[in-house]
XYZ file of C-alpha atoms in Angstrom:
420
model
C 20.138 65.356 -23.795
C 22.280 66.865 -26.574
C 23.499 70.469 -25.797
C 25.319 72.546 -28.414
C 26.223 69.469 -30.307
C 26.820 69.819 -34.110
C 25.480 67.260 -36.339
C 26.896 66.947 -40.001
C 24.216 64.881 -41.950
C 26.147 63.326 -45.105
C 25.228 59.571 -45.552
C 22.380 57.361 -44.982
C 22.077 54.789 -42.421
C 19.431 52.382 -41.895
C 17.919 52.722 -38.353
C 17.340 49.506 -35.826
C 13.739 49.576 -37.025
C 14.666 49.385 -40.732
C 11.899 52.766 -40.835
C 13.434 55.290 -43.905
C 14.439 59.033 -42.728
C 15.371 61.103 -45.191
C 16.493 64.768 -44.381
C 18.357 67.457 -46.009
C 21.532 68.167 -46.526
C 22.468 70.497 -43.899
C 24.743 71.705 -40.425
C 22.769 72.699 -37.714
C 23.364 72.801 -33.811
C 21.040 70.313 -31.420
C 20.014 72.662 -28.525
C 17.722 69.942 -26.961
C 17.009 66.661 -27.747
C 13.881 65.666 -29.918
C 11.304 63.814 -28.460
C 12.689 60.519 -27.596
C 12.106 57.833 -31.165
C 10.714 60.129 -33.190
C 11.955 61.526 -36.672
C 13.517 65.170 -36.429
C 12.354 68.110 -38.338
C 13.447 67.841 -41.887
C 13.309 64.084 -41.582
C 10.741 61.683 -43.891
C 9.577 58.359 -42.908
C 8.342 56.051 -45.970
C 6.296 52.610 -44.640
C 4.594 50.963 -46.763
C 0.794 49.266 -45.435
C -0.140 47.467 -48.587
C -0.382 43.743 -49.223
C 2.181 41.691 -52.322
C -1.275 41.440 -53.934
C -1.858 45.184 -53.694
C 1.703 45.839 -54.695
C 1.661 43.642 -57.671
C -1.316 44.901 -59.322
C -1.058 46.936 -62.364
C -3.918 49.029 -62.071
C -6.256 49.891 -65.105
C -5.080 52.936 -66.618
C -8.968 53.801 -68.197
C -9.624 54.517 -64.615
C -9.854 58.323 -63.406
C -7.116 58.661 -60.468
C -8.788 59.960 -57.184
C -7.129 62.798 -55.521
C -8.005 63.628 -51.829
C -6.817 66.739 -49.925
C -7.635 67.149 -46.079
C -6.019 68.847 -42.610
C -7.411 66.605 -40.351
C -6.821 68.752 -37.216
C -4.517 66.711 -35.343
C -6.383 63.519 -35.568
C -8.644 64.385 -32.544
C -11.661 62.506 -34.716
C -8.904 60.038 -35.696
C -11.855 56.864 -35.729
C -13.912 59.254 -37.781
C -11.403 59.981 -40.026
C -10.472 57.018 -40.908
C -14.076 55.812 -41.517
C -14.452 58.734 -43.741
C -10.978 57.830 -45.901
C -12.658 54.443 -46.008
C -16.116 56.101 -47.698
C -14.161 58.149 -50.042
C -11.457 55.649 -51.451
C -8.908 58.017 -52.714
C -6.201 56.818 -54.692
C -3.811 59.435 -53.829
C -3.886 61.272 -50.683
C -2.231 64.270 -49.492
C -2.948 64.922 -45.041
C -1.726 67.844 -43.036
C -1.479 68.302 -39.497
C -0.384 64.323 -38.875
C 0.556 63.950 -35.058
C 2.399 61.010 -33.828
C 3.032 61.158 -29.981
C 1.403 63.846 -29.000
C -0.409 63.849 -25.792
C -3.529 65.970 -27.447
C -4.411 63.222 -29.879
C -3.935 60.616 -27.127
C -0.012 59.643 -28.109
C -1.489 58.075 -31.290
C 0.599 57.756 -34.311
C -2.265 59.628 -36.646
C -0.654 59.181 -39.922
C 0.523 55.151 -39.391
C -3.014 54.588 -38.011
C -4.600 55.756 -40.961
C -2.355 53.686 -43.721
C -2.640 50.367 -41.249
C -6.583 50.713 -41.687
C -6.638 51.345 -45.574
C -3.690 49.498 -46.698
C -2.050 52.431 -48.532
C 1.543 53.250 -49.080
C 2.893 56.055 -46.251
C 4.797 59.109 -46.069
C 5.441 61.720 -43.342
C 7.651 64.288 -43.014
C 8.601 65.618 -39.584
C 7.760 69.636 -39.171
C 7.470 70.043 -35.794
C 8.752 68.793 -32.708
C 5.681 69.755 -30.249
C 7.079 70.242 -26.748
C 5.175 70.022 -23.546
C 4.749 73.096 -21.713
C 2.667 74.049 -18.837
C 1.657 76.733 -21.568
C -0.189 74.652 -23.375
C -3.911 73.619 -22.991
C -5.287 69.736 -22.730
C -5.977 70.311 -26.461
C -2.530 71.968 -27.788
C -0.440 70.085 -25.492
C 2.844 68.217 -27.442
C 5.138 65.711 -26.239
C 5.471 64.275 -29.511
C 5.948 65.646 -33.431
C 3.633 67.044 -35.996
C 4.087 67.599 -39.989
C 2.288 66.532 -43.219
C 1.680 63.454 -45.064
C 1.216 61.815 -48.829
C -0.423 57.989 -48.798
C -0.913 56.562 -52.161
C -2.550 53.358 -53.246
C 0.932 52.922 -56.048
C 4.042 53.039 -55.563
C 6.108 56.184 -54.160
C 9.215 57.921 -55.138
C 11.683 60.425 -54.666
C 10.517 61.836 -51.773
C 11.807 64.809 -51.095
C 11.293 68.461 -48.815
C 10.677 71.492 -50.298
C 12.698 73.936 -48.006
C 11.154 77.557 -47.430
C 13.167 80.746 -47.839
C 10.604 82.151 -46.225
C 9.957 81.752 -42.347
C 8.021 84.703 -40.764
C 7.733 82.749 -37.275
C 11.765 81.654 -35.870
C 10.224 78.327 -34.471
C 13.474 77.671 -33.020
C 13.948 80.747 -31.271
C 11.873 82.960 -29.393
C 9.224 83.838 -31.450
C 7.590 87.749 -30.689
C 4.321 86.274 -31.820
C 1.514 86.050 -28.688
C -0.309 82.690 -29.754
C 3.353 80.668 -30.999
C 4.952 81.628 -27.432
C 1.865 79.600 -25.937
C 2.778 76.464 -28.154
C 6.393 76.103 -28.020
C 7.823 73.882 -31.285
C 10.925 73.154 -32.571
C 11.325 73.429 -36.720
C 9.997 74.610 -39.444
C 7.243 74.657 -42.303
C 7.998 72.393 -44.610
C 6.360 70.649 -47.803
C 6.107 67.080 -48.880
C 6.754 65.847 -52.318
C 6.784 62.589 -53.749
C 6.211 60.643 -56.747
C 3.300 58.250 -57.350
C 3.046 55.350 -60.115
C -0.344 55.555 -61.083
C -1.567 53.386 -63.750
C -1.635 56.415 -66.116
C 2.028 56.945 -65.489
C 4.108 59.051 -62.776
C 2.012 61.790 -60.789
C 4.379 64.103 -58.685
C 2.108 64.972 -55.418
C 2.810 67.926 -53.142
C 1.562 68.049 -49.328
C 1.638 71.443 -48.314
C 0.558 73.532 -44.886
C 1.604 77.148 -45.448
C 2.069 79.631 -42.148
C -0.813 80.962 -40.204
C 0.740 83.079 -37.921
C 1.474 86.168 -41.090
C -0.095 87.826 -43.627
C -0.317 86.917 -47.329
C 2.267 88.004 -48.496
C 4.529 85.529 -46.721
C 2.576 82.598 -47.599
C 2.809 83.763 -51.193
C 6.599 83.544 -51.014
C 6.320 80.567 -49.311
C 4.291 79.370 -52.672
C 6.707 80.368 -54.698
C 9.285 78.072 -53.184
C 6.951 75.148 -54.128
C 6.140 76.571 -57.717
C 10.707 76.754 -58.218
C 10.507 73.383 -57.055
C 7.946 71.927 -59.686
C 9.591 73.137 -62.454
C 13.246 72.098 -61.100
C 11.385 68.772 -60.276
C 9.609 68.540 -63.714
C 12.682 68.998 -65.847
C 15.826 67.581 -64.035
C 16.905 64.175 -62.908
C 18.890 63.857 -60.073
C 19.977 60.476 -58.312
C 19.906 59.999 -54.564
C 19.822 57.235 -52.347
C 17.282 55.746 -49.326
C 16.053 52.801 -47.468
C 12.987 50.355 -47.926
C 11.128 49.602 -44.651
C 8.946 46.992 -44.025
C 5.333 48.107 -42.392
C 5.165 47.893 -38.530
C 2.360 46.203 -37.145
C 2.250 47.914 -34.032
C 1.241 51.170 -34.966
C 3.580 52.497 -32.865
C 5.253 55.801 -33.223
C 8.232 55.623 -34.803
C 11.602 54.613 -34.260
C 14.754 56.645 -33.324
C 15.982 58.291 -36.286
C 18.984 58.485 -38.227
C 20.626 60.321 -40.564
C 20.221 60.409 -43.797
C 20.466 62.220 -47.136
C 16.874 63.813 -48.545
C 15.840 62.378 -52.006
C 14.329 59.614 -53.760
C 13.222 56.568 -52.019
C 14.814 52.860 -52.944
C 17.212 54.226 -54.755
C 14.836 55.835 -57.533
C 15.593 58.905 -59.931
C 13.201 61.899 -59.628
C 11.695 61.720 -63.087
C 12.849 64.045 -66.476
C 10.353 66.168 -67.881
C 7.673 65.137 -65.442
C 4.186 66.813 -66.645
C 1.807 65.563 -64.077
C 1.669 67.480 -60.951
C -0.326 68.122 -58.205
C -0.281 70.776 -55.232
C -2.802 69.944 -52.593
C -2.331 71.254 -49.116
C -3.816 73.841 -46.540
C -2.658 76.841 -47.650
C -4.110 79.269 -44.765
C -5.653 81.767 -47.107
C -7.618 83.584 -44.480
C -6.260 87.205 -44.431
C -9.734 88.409 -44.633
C -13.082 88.880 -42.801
C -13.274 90.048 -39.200
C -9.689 87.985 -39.247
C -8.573 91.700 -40.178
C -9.038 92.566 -36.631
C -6.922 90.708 -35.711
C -2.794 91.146 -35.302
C -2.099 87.319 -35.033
C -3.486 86.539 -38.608
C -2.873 89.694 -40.848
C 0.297 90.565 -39.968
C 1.498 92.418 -42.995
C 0.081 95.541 -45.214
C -2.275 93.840 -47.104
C -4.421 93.486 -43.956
C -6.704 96.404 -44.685
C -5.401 96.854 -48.718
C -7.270 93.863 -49.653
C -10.553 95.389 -47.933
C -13.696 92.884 -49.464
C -11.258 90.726 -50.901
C -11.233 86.865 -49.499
C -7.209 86.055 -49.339
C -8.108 83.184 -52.047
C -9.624 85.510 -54.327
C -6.735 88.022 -54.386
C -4.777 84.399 -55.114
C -7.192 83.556 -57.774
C -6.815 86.839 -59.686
C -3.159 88.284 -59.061
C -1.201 84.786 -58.434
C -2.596 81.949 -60.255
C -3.352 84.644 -63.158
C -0.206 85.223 -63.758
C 1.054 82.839 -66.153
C 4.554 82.251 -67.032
C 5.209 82.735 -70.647
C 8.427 80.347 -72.174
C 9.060 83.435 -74.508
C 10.122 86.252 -71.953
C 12.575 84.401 -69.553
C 12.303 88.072 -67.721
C 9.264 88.223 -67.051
C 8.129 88.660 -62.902
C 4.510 88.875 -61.233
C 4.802 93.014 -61.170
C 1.998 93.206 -58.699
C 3.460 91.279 -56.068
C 7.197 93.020 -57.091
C 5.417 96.384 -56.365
C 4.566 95.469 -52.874
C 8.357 94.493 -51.978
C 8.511 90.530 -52.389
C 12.075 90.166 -54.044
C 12.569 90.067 -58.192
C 13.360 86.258 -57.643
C 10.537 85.329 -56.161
C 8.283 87.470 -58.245
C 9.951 85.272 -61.043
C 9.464 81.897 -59.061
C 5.926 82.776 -58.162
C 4.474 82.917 -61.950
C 2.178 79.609 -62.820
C 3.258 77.152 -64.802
C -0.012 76.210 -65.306
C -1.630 74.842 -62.599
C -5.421 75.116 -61.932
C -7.848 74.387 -58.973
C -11.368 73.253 -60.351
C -13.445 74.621 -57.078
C -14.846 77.900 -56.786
C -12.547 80.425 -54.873
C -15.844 82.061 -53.715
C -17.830 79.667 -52.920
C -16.079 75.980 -52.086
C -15.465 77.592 -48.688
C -13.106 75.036 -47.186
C -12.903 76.600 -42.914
C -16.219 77.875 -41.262
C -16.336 75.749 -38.348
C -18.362 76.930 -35.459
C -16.079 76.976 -33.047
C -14.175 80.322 -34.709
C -18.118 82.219 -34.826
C -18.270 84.904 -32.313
C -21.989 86.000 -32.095
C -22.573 83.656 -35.288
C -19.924 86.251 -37.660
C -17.247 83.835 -38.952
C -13.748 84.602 -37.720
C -12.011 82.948 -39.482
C -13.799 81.268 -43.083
C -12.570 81.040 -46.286
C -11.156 78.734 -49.287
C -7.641 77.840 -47.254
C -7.681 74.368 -49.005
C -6.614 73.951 -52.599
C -6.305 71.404 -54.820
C -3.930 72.510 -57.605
C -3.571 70.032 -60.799
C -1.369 70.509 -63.894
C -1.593 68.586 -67.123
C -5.020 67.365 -65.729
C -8.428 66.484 -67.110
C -11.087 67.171 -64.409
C -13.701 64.269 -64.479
C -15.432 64.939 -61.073
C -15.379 66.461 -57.838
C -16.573 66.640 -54.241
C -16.210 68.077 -50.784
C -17.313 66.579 -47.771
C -17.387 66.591 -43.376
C -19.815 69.837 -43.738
C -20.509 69.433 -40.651
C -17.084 70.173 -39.162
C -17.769 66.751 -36.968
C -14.026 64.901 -37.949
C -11.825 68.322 -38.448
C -12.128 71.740 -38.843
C -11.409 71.531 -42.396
C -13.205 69.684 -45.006
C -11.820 67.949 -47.543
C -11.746 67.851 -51.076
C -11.833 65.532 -53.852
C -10.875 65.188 -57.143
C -10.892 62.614 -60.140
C -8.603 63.323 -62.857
C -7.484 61.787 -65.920
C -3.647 62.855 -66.723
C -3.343 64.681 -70.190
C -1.321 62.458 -73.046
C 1.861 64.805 -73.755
């Protein structure tokens, strides 16, 4: 074990396995180690599952693209899951809650298991490290790590984590929250972007799993970290450097990682001017509902000032509304400014233009059975989103109603991209 050791991550190094870990740029102090061959918080791992026939094909660019957002809980369904992927044949997929080692989805790697099966491009990025605690129940306990995902059936670049500024629950401390001092972790929330080459041209995809354990008004500054990075991503190139892997046929979980320097994979430059973007993740709008009641959900003042709002509607209507307009370079979401989020965020936070085509109301994302008490939903709501800029809409679907392979269902989207 590593105690009080300080790491300096400045170059990239290709690891025994010849798996990519990219992480950022940062000093920070190992107080433990991680869980023995596993990538560290921060870090990415890019495999890719497809076939040289897969690889070489062009695509044909008439086609609508086929977006697919799901948290698949872990992967405690994981044969389900997969089955279902296979059903919906997404082009472009964006997972949260991946597990690899953990001993409540059997010490499967989740996220590998999934691209083996349907042949698709892979890439995870390391929130979590889930330790095992006598605290924990058979279905919480860790032993492994945990974080979110992007598989694409094209090629992916310039992968990359969006770092929070925002972090209501110290992961790495001792958090004062009941529920997170029952499932001791080590890192941070942390968002997934990369770039895929769709036959249209480049799509930049965003994998995102906002906090629980808050209120609104966190996660919203947590959004607007995302939102700063889609425009810094949109309109600036910038150069850095990775490693290829090869795809491992053992479905293992991976290797021991390395350091490495966050950015673009195979050497790629995040693309100039990039229109096309998507935002699909779990964003844990559920500050509402007989959740009120509750101090581990609705943890800030908007717990009872929001009174018959859903959280996604007061998203609909006072974030997403709020557009950013090229000809006042001043201009800040006033709302959220008047209930004390910071002037730089309130400027970060405004839309850029991004819509989701389901109903905020009504595409009701979380209402599994299992959070009913006396058949009231605890916890229900819109918490998934599928958020698509420069985008024509040509269908769209939601399926696992039956909360039988997750908690959540997922949603689906086919979308032309928008000529510039």
């Amino acid at each position: 074990r590593l105690q009080g050791l300080c790491i300096h991550y400045t170059s990239a190094i290709r690891s025994p396995s010849r798996r990519v870990y990219l992480t950022s740029f940062r000093s920070f102090v190992v107080k433990m180690s991680s869980p023995a061959g596993l990538p560290k918080p921060g870090e990415i791992l890019h495999l890719d599952f497809r076939t040289p026939e897969q690889k070489a094909a062009k695509g044909d660019p008439t086609k609508p693209i086929k977006l697919l957002q799901w948290n698949i809980e872990r992967g405690y369904k994981l044969d389900a899951i997969i089955e279902e992927l296979k059903t919906i044949k997404a082009d472009v997929l964006a997972l949260q809650e991946i597990d690899i080692g953990c001993d409540r989805s059997a010490g499967r790697d989740t996220g590998v298991e999934i691209a083996q099966a349907l042949g698709l491009n892979y890439a995870f990025i390391c929130e979590f490290e889930e330790h095992r605690s006598p605290l924990r129940d058979a279905m919480s306990q860790g032993g492994g790590v945990h974080g979110n995902a992007l598989l694409s059936r094209y090629d992916l670049s310039a992968l990359q984590a969006v770092e929070h500024t925002c972090h209501p629950i110290d992961w790495d401390g001792t958090p004062d929250h009941e529920l997170c001092r029952k499932e001791p972790r080590k890192g941070r929330r942390l968002t997934l972007v990369g770039t895929a080459h769709t036959p249209q041209g480049p799509l930049a995809v965003y994998s995102a799993h906002l906090e629980v354990f808050c209120g609104m008004l966190a996660r919203m500054h947590q959004f607007s970290d995302i939102l700063r990075h889609c425009r810094q991503y949109g309109q600036s190139g910038s150069t850095a450097t990775s490693r290829t892997a090869p795809p491992s046929t053992s479905g293992s979980a991976a290797a021991p990682a390395t350091p490495a320097v966050q950015g673009a994979s195979a050497g790629s430059t995040t693309p100039s001017g990039l229109p096309h973007q998507a935002i699909m993740g779990d964003l844990n709008t559920m500050a509402h509902g007989v959740a009120r009641l509750s101090k581990n959900y609705c943890c800030d003042r908007m717990r009872w000032r929001t009174l018959w709002w859903a959280e996604g509607e007061i998203w609909d209507r006072y974030v997403l509304a709020c557009m950013e307009d090229p000809r006042d370079p001043f201009k800040i979401n006033t709302w959220l400014h008047s209930l004390g989020l910071p002037e730089g965020v309130c400027r970060d936070i405004l839309n850029p233009g991004f819509k989701d085509p389901f109903d905020v109301s009504k595409d009701v994302t979380l209402d599994h059975p299992k959070y009913r008490l006396l058949g009231i939903p605890f916890m229900a709501g819109k918490l998934d989103w599928a958020l698509l800029r420069n985008m024509e809409v040509v269908s769209k679907s939601i399926g696992n109603h039956k909360y039988d392979k997750s908690d959540h269902k997922w949603l689906a989207v086919e979308v032309n991209l928008k000529k510039e």
